């Protein structure tokens, strides 16, 4: 039986990061990946293809509203075939680069499925080959979740994979769910000209964000014509001729029926652990159904680690990469620190975007921080006003005892870019007073941060 220094199961962002880091000191590293294409979720069916389509829809939206900027643009439409061709060209470049990394002679790449036979051995399928390792990293990612809703498992119910590969648009669609994927794709489809109905169980969409942030996006969606229903209970999905019916109970307890040509299941993702036989390996799951890990990504079997979506707690690529690196270092006895989740950043690519950095306000208060908090709206900010981008706000909170910035939220135009000013400040433990010394250039979107920071300093010095 072959024995490796490390075996990584999964060749996506977390898996490649773990394997690359392991190879810095270990000569024998294997990557097991049976996916039809190498590259992982982010490159093939997640971040990169979705943001390519979303950005194109934003350009289209601006062109269609050119009159508001004093522009004469008689018409603007979407050529899905051309858009998909551009997306494929970009993705092929990214995918080709990752494939060349995985197939390099630095690693032993095995294109088969793996399952654990015991705490230190895997068996490959279909070959039956058995491998052992000093350490394993499970980085198999996630798959679309299909909750037990009658009719949701029909083969012609769409997932995000189907939307990202569309060559032609339906006239209408029902989007089930209110998470990040659901919201990003609902707005993309609406801007592409599809009549969109979105049905969400909880009272607000985007439960990963603050209620205030979610409410901004809800107003924006409704302003763009999305028929948004929250506080619902899904009853079932049935065929209706060439289309679909979705039965649900609304927030008032009244039974409703929504109809559309297509239905998109965007009700979240779950860890891709089917067939691994984690029980045989002594690896247990946590309450969320993900692989349980400690601060160094170590599972209940100290020989086995996990990184990325398969363990969470957040489905964010840069965190998956950091987790893979931490897992590899710790598994091979190298000095390492746990991933610092207190300085995490997050972005939702709706328009306006939603971004955050550091500890959420409620979490910081729960830990006992006495906070100084200030916000400022985009509809009173010069640059956002001339861009006609007045939805949203920025918000900053600092520790009263030290003045150090603990967290920040941005809901608005290009929030995913703007949040990094605060992400750097939080990572460097900068004080609000120190940030007032920054040259916030006028007129820029970024200078909006100076207003809540100024208010916090005035409050702390009062």
Coordinates of C-alpha atoms in Angstrom, one line a residue:
X1 CA 0.0 0.0 0.0
X2 CA 1.3 3.5 -1.0
X3 CA 1.9 5.9 1.9
X4 CA 2.0 9.7 1.4
X5 CA 3.0 12.5 3.7
X6 CA -0.4 14.1 3.0
X7 CA -3.5 13.2 1.0
X8 CA -5.8 16.0 0.1
X9 CA -9.3 15.0 -1.0
X10 CA -10.6 17.8 -3.3
X11 CA -8.8 20.0 -5.7
X12 CA -10.7 23.3 -5.3
X13 CA -9.5 26.5 -3.6
X14 CA -9.1 24.9 -0.1
X15 CA -7.6 21.7 -1.4
X16 CA -5.1 23.2 -3.7
X17 CA -4.0 25.7 -0.9
X18 CA -3.5 22.7 1.5
X19 CA -1.5 20.7 -1.1
X20 CA 0.6 23.6 -2.2
X21 CA 1.5 24.5 1.4
X22 CA 2.2 20.8 2.3
X23 CA 4.7 20.6 -0.6
X24 CA 6.8 23.3 0.9
X25 CA 8.2 20.8 3.3
X26 CA 6.7 17.4 2.4
X27 CA 7.8 15.5 -0.8
X28 CA 4.9 13.1 -1.2
X29 CA 1.5 14.9 -1.5
X30 CA -1.4 13.4 -3.3
X31 CA -4.6 15.2 -4.5
X32 CA -7.7 13.0 -5.0
X33 CA -10.3 14.7 -7.3
X34 CA -12.9 12.8 -9.3
X35 CA -14.8 15.8 -10.6
X36 CA -15.5 15.9 -14.4
X37 CA -13.4 19.1 -14.6
X38 CA -10.6 20.3 -12.4
X39 CA -10.8 23.7 -10.8
X40 CA -13.3 23.7 -8.0
X41 CA -16.6 25.5 -7.3
X42 CA -15.3 29.0 -7.3
X43 CA -13.8 28.9 -10.8
X44 CA -16.2 26.6 -12.5
X45 CA -19.7 27.2 -11.0
X46 CA -19.4 29.9 -8.4
X47 CA -17.6 33.2 -7.9
X48 CA -16.1 33.8 -11.3
X49 CA -18.9 32.8 -13.7
X50 CA -21.6 34.4 -11.5
X51 CA -19.8 37.7 -11.1
X52 CA -19.1 37.8 -14.9
X53 CA -22.8 37.6 -15.6
X54 CA -23.8 39.9 -12.7
X55 CA -21.4 42.6 -13.8
X56 CA -22.7 42.4 -17.4
X57 CA -26.2 42.9 -16.1
X58 CA -25.1 45.9 -14.1
X59 CA -23.7 47.5 -17.3
X60 CA -27.0 46.7 -19.0
X61 CA -29.0 48.3 -16.2
X62 CA -27.0 51.5 -16.4
X63 CA -27.4 51.7 -20.1
X64 CA -31.1 51.2 -19.9
X65 CA -31.2 54.1 -17.4
X66 CA -29.0 56.4 -19.4
X67 CA -31.7 59.1 -19.5
X68 CA -31.2 59.6 -15.8
X69 CA -27.6 60.7 -16.6
X70 CA -28.5 62.9 -19.5
X71 CA -27.6 60.2 -22.1
X72 CA -29.4 59.2 -25.2
X73 CA -29.2 55.4 -25.5
X74 CA -32.2 54.3 -27.7
X75 CA -32.0 50.7 -26.7
X76 CA -29.9 48.2 -24.8
X77 CA -30.4 44.4 -24.6
X78 CA -28.7 41.2 -23.6
X79 CA -27.1 38.8 -26.0
X80 CA -27.0 35.6 -23.9
X81 CA -25.0 33.7 -26.4
X82 CA -22.3 36.4 -26.6
X83 CA -22.3 36.8 -22.8
X84 CA -21.9 33.1 -22.3
X85 CA -19.1 33.0 -24.8
X86 CA -17.3 35.8 -22.9
X87 CA -17.8 33.9 -19.6
X88 CA -16.5 30.7 -21.0
X89 CA -13.4 32.4 -22.4
X90 CA -12.6 33.9 -19.0
X91 CA -13.4 30.7 -17.0
X92 CA -11.3 28.6 -19.4
X93 CA -8.3 30.8 -18.7
X94 CA -8.8 30.5 -14.9
X95 CA -9.6 26.8 -15.1
X96 CA -6.7 26.0 -17.4
X97 CA -4.2 27.7 -15.0
X98 CA -5.6 25.8 -12.0
X99 CA -5.5 22.5 -13.9
X100 CA -1.9 23.0 -14.9
X101 CA -1.0 23.6 -11.2
X102 CA -2.8 20.4 -10.1
X103 CA -1.3 18.3 -12.9
X104 CA 2.3 19.5 -12.3
X105 CA 4.9 17.0 -11.1
X106 CA 4.8 18.6 -7.6
X107 CA 1.8 16.4 -6.8
X108 CA 0.4 12.9 -7.3
X109 CA -3.0 13.7 -8.9
X110 CA -5.5 10.9 -8.8
X111 CA -8.8 11.2 -10.7
X112 CA -10.9 8.8 -8.7
X113 CA -13.3 8.9 -5.8
X114 CA -12.1 8.3 -2.2
X115 CA -13.7 6.7 0.8
X116 CA -12.3 6.0 4.2
X117 CA -11.8 2.4 5.2
X118 CA -10.5 3.3 8.7
X119 CA -8.8 6.1 10.5
X120 CA -5.8 6.2 8.3
X121 CA -6.6 4.5 5.0
X122 CA -8.7 5.3 1.9
X123 CA -9.9 3.2 -0.9
X124 CA -10.2 4.6 -4.5
X125 CA -13.1 3.9 -6.8
X126 CA -13.3 2.4 -9.4
X127 CA -9.7 1.0 -9.2
X128 CA -9.9 -0.4 -5.6
X129 CA -6.4 1.0 -4.9
X130 CA -5.7 1.7 -1.2
X131 CA -3.7 4.6 0.1
X132 CA -2.5 5.7 3.5
X133 CA -1.1 9.0 4.8
X134 CA 0.4 10.6 7.8
X135 CA -2.3 13.3 7.4
X136 CA -5.4 13.9 5.3
X137 CA -7.2 17.1 4.4
X138 CA -10.9 16.9 3.4
X139 CA -11.7 19.7 1.0
X140 CA -14.6 18.4 -1.0
X141 CA -16.6 21.6 -0.9
X142 CA -20.4 21.7 -1.1
X143 CA -23.3 20.8 -3.3
X144 CA -26.8 22.2 -3.8
X145 CA -29.2 21.4 -1.0
X146 CA -32.6 19.9 -1.7
X147 CA -34.8 20.2 1.4
X148 CA -37.7 17.9 1.8
X149 CA -40.3 20.0 -0.1
X150 CA -42.7 18.0 -2.3
X151 CA -41.8 18.3 -6.0
X152 CA -38.5 20.1 -5.4
X153 CA -36.5 17.0 -6.6
X154 CA -38.0 17.1 -10.1
X155 CA -35.3 16.8 -12.7
X156 CA -36.3 20.0 -14.5
X157 CA -36.0 22.3 -11.4
X158 CA -33.1 24.6 -12.0
X159 CA -30.1 25.1 -9.7
X160 CA -27.5 27.9 -9.9
X161 CA -25.5 25.7 -12.3
X162 CA -28.4 25.9 -14.8
X163 CA -28.7 29.7 -14.5
X164 CA -25.0 30.2 -15.0
X165 CA -25.0 28.3 -18.2
X166 CA -28.2 29.7 -19.8
X167 CA -28.1 30.3 -23.5
X168 CA -31.7 31.6 -23.6
X169 CA -33.8 33.3 -21.0
X170 CA -37.2 32.2 -19.7
X171 CA -40.0 34.7 -19.6
X172 CA -40.5 34.2 -15.9
X173 CA -39.0 32.4 -12.9
X174 CA -39.7 31.7 -9.3
X175 CA -36.5 31.9 -7.1
X176 CA -36.8 29.9 -3.9
X177 CA -34.6 31.2 -1.1
X178 CA -33.2 34.5 0.1
X179 CA -29.5 33.7 0.6
X180 CA -26.6 35.2 -1.2
X181 CA -26.9 33.0 -4.3
X182 CA -30.7 33.4 -4.5
X183 CA -30.4 37.2 -4.3
X184 CA -27.5 37.6 -6.7
X185 CA -29.2 35.5 -9.4
X186 CA -32.7 36.9 -8.8
X187 CA -31.4 40.4 -9.6
X188 CA -29.3 39.2 -12.5
X189 CA -32.3 37.5 -14.1
X190 CA -34.6 40.5 -13.4
X191 CA -32.1 42.9 -15.1
X192 CA -31.8 40.4 -18.0
X193 CA -35.5 40.9 -18.6
X194 CA -37.0 37.9 -16.8
X195 CA -40.1 38.4 -14.6
X196 CA -38.9 37.3 -11.2
X197 CA -40.8 36.1 -8.2
X198 CA -38.7 35.4 -5.1
X199 CA -40.0 33.5 -2.1
X200 CA -38.1 33.5 1.2
X201 CA -39.0 31.7 4.4
X202 CA -37.7 34.2 7.0
X203 CA -38.9 37.8 7.4
X204 CA -35.8 39.2 5.7
X205 CA -33.5 38.1 2.8
X206 CA -29.8 37.8 3.4
X207 CA -29.8 36.5 6.9
X208 CA -26.0 36.6 6.8
X209 CA -26.2 40.4 6.9
X210 CA -27.8 42.9 9.3
X211 CA -31.5 43.5 9.2
X212 CA -30.8 47.1 8.1
X213 CA -28.7 45.9 5.2
X214 CA -31.3 43.4 4.2
X215 CA -34.0 46.0 4.2
X216 CA -32.0 48.2 1.8
X217 CA -31.7 45.3 -0.7
X218 CA -35.4 44.4 -0.3
X219 CA -36.3 48.0 -1.2
X220 CA -33.9 48.0 -4.2
X221 CA -35.3 44.7 -5.4
X222 CA -38.9 45.9 -5.2
X223 CA -37.9 49.1 -7.0
X224 CA -36.5 47.0 -9.9
X225 CA -39.8 45.0 -10.2
X226 CA -38.9 41.8 -8.3
X227 CA -42.0 40.3 -6.7
X228 CA -40.5 39.5 -3.3
X229 CA -42.4 37.5 -0.6
X230 CA -40.9 37.0 2.8
X231 CA -42.1 35.3 6.0
X232 CA -43.4 32.4 4.0
X233 CA -43.7 28.6 4.3
X234 CA -43.2 26.5 1.1
X235 CA -45.8 23.8 0.6
X236 CA -44.7 22.2 -2.7
X237 CA -43.8 22.5 -6.4
X238 CA -45.9 21.1 -9.2
X239 CA -45.9 21.1 -13.0
X240 CA -48.5 23.4 -14.7
X241 CA -48.4 22.6 -18.4
X242 CA -45.2 24.0 -19.7
X243 CA -44.5 25.8 -16.4
X244 CA -44.6 25.4 -12.6
X245 CA -46.8 26.2 -9.6
X246 CA -45.3 26.9 -6.2
X247 CA -47.7 26.7 -3.3
X248 CA -46.7 28.6 -0.2
X249 CA -48.3 30.2 2.9
X250 CA -47.6 33.9 3.1
X251 CA -46.7 36.0 6.2
X252 CA -50.3 36.4 7.1
X253 CA -51.0 32.7 7.0
X254 CA -52.9 32.8 3.7
X255 CA -52.3 30.0 1.1
X256 CA -50.9 31.4 -2.2
X257 CA -49.9 30.0 -5.6
X258 CA -47.1 31.5 -7.7
X259 CA -46.7 30.5 -11.3
X260 CA -43.8 30.8 -13.7
X261 CA -42.0 29.1 -16.6
X262 CA -39.1 27.9 -14.4
X263 CA -38.2 27.4 -10.8
X264 CA -34.8 28.0 -9.3
X265 CA -33.8 26.0 -6.2
X266 CA -31.5 28.4 -4.3
X267 CA -32.2 27.1 -0.8
X268 CA -28.6 26.8 0.1
X269 CA -25.8 24.3 -0.1
X270 CA -24.7 21.4 2.1
X271 CA -21.2 19.8 2.6
X272 CA -20.2 17.4 -0.2
X273 CA -19.5 14.4 2.1
X274 CA -21.6 11.6 0.5
X275 CA -19.6 8.5 0.0
X276 CA -16.6 9.5 2.1
X277 CA -17.7 7.2 5.0
X278 CA -16.5 9.6 7.6
X279 CA -17.8 7.3 10.4
X280 CA -15.2 4.7 9.5
X281 CA -12.5 7.4 9.8
X282 CA -13.8 8.6 13.2
X283 CA -14.8 12.0 11.9
X284 CA -18.0 13.5 13.3
X285 CA -20.2 16.4 12.1
X286 CA -21.2 19.4 14.1
X287 CA -24.8 20.7 14.7
X288 CA -24.8 22.5 11.3
X289 CA -24.1 19.2 9.5
X290 CA -20.6 20.3 8.6
X291 CA -17.4 18.5 9.5
X292 CA -16.5 19.6 13.0
X293 CA -13.0 21.1 13.3
X294 CA -10.9 22.9 16.0
X295 CA -9.0 26.2 15.5
X296 CA -6.3 24.4 13.4
X297 CA -8.9 22.7 11.2
X298 CA -8.4 19.3 12.9
X299 CA -11.3 16.9 13.1
X300 CA -12.2 14.4 15.8
X301 CA -9.6 12.2 14.2
X302 CA -6.4 14.1 14.8
X303 CA -4.9 12.7 11.6
X304 CA -7.6 14.2 9.5
X305 CA -8.3 17.9 8.8
X306 CA -11.0 19.7 6.9
X307 CA -11.0 23.1 5.1
X308 CA -13.5 25.2 3.0
X309 CA -17.2 24.7 2.6
X310 CA -17.2 21.2 3.9
X311 CA -16.5 22.6 7.4
X312 CA -17.4 26.3 7.1
X313 CA -18.5 28.2 9.1
X314 CA -18.5 30.6 6.2
X315 CA -18.6 29.8 2.4
X316 CA -16.0 32.3 1.5
X317 CA -13.1 31.5 -0.8
X318 CA -10.3 33.4 0.9
X319 CA -11.2 31.8 4.2
X320 CA -11.2 28.4 2.5
X321 CA -7.7 29.1 1.3
X322 CA -6.5 30.3 4.7
X323 CA -8.0 27.2 6.3
X324 CA -6.3 24.9 3.8
X325 CA -2.9 26.5 4.6
X326 CA -3.5 26.3 8.4
X327 CA -4.5 22.6 8.1
X328 CA -1.4 21.7 6.1
X329 CA 1.0 23.5 8.4
X330 CA -0.5 22.1 11.6
X331 CA -0.7 18.5 10.2
X332 CA 3.0 18.6 9.3
X333 CA 4.1 20.0 12.6
X334 CA 4.9 23.5 11.4
X335 CA 4.1 26.6 13.5
X336 CA 0.7 28.2 12.6
X337 CA -2.1 30.2 14.1
X338 CA -5.8 29.6 13.6
X339 CA -7.6 31.7 10.9
X340 CA -8.6 35.0 12.5
X341 CA -12.4 35.1 11.9
X342 CA -12.7 38.2 14.0
X343 CA -11.3 40.3 11.2
X344 CA -13.2 38.5 8.4
X345 CA -14.7 40.3 5.4
X346 CA -17.8 39.3 3.5
X347 CA -19.4 40.7 0.3
X348 CA -22.8 40.1 -1.4
X349 CA -22.7 41.1 -5.1
X350 CA -26.2 42.5 -5.4
X351 CA -26.6 46.1 -6.5
X352 CA -26.3 47.8 -4.2
X353 CA -23.7 45.5 -2.8
X354 CA -23.5 44.5 0.9
X355 CA -20.1 44.2 2.6
X356 CA -18.9 43.8 6.1
X357 CA -15.6 43.6 8.0
X358 CA -14.7 42.5 11.5
X359 CA -17.1 41.4 14.3
X360 CA -20.8 42.0 13.6
X361 CA -22.2 44.6 15.9
X362 CA -24.5 42.2 17.8
X363 CA -21.6 39.6 18.2
X364 CA -19.3 42.3 19.5
X365 CA -21.9 43.4 22.1
X366 CA -22.5 39.8 23.1
X367 CA -18.8 39.5 23.9
X368 CA -19.1 42.5 26.2
X369 CA -17.7 45.3 24.1
X370 CA -19.0 48.8 25.0
X371 CA -19.4 50.2 21.5
X372 CA -19.4 53.7 20.0
X373 CA -21.5 53.4 16.8
X374 CA -22.0 55.8 13.9
X375 CA -23.4 55.6 10.4
X376 CA -23.9 57.8 7.3
X377 CA -26.3 57.5 4.3
X378 CA -25.3 57.3 0.7
X379 CA -28.1 59.7 -0.3
X380 CA -26.3 62.6 1.4
X381 CA -22.9 61.9 -0.1
X382 CA -21.7 63.9 -3.1
X383 CA -20.0 61.1 -5.2
X384 CA -22.8 58.6 -4.7
X385 CA -25.4 61.3 -5.6
X386 CA -23.7 62.2 -8.9
X387 CA -23.5 58.5 -9.7
X388 CA -27.3 58.1 -8.9
X389 CA -26.3 55.4 -6.4
X390 CA -28.1 56.6 -3.3
X391 CA -29.3 53.3 -1.8
X392 CA -27.6 52.3 1.4
X393 CA -25.2 53.5 4.2
X394 CA -21.9 52.9 5.9
X395 CA -21.7 52.1 9.5
X396 CA -18.7 51.8 11.9
X397 CA -18.4 50.6 15.5
X398 CA -15.4 51.0 17.8
X399 CA -14.5 49.8 21.3
X400 CA -15.1 52.8 23.7
X401 CA -12.3 51.7 26.0
X402 CA -9.6 51.8 23.3
X403 CA -11.1 53.6 20.3
X404 CA -10.1 50.6 18.1
X405 CA -12.3 49.9 15.2
X406 CA -14.1 46.6 15.8
X407 CA -16.3 46.3 12.8
X408 CA -17.9 48.0 9.8
X409 CA -20.8 47.6 7.3
X410 CA -21.2 49.1 3.9
X411 CA -24.4 48.8 1.8
X412 CA -24.1 50.7 -1.4
X413 CA -22.4 51.2 -4.7
X414 CA -19.1 49.1 -4.9
X415 CA -19.4 48.2 -1.3
X416 CA -17.2 45.2 -2.0
X417 CA -14.3 47.5 -2.9
X418 CA -15.0 50.1 -0.2
X419 CA -15.1 47.7 2.7
X420 CA -11.4 47.0 2.3
X421 CA -10.5 50.4 3.8
X422 CA -12.1 49.2 7.0
X423 CA -10.8 45.6 6.7
X424 CA -7.2 46.9 6.7
X425 CA -8.0 49.2 9.7
X426 CA -9.5 46.3 11.6
X427 CA -6.7 43.9 10.9
X428 CA -4.1 46.5 11.9
X429 CA -6.2 47.4 15.1
X430 CA -6.4 51.1 14.1
X431 CA -8.2 53.6 16.2
X432 CA -10.9 55.8 14.9
X433 CA -8.8 58.8 15.7
X434 CA -5.9 57.4 13.7
X435 CA -8.2 56.9 10.7
X436 CA -9.0 60.6 10.7
X437 CA -5.4 61.3 9.7
X438 CA -6.1 59.4 6.4
X439 CA -6.3 61.7 3.3
X440 CA -9.8 60.8 2.3
X441 CA -9.9 62.2 -1.2
X442 CA -12.8 64.3 -2.4
X443 CA -15.0 63.5 -4.3
X444 CA -14.7 59.7 -3.9
X445 CA -17.0 57.0 -2.7
X446 CA -14.4 56.0 -0.1
X447 CA -14.4 59.4 1.7
X448 CA -17.9 58.5 3.1
X449 CA -16.1 56.5 5.8
X450 CA -14.7 59.7 7.2
X451 CA -18.1 60.9 8.4
X452 CA -19.0 58.1 10.8
X453 CA -15.4 57.9 11.9
X454 CA -15.5 61.6 12.7
X455 CA -18.7 61.2 14.7
X456 CA -17.1 58.3 16.7
X457 CA -14.1 60.3 17.6
X458 CA -16.2 63.3 18.7
X459 CA -18.3 60.9 20.9
X460 CA -15.2 59.3 22.4
X461 CA -13.6 62.7 23.2
X462 CA -16.7 64.4 24.5

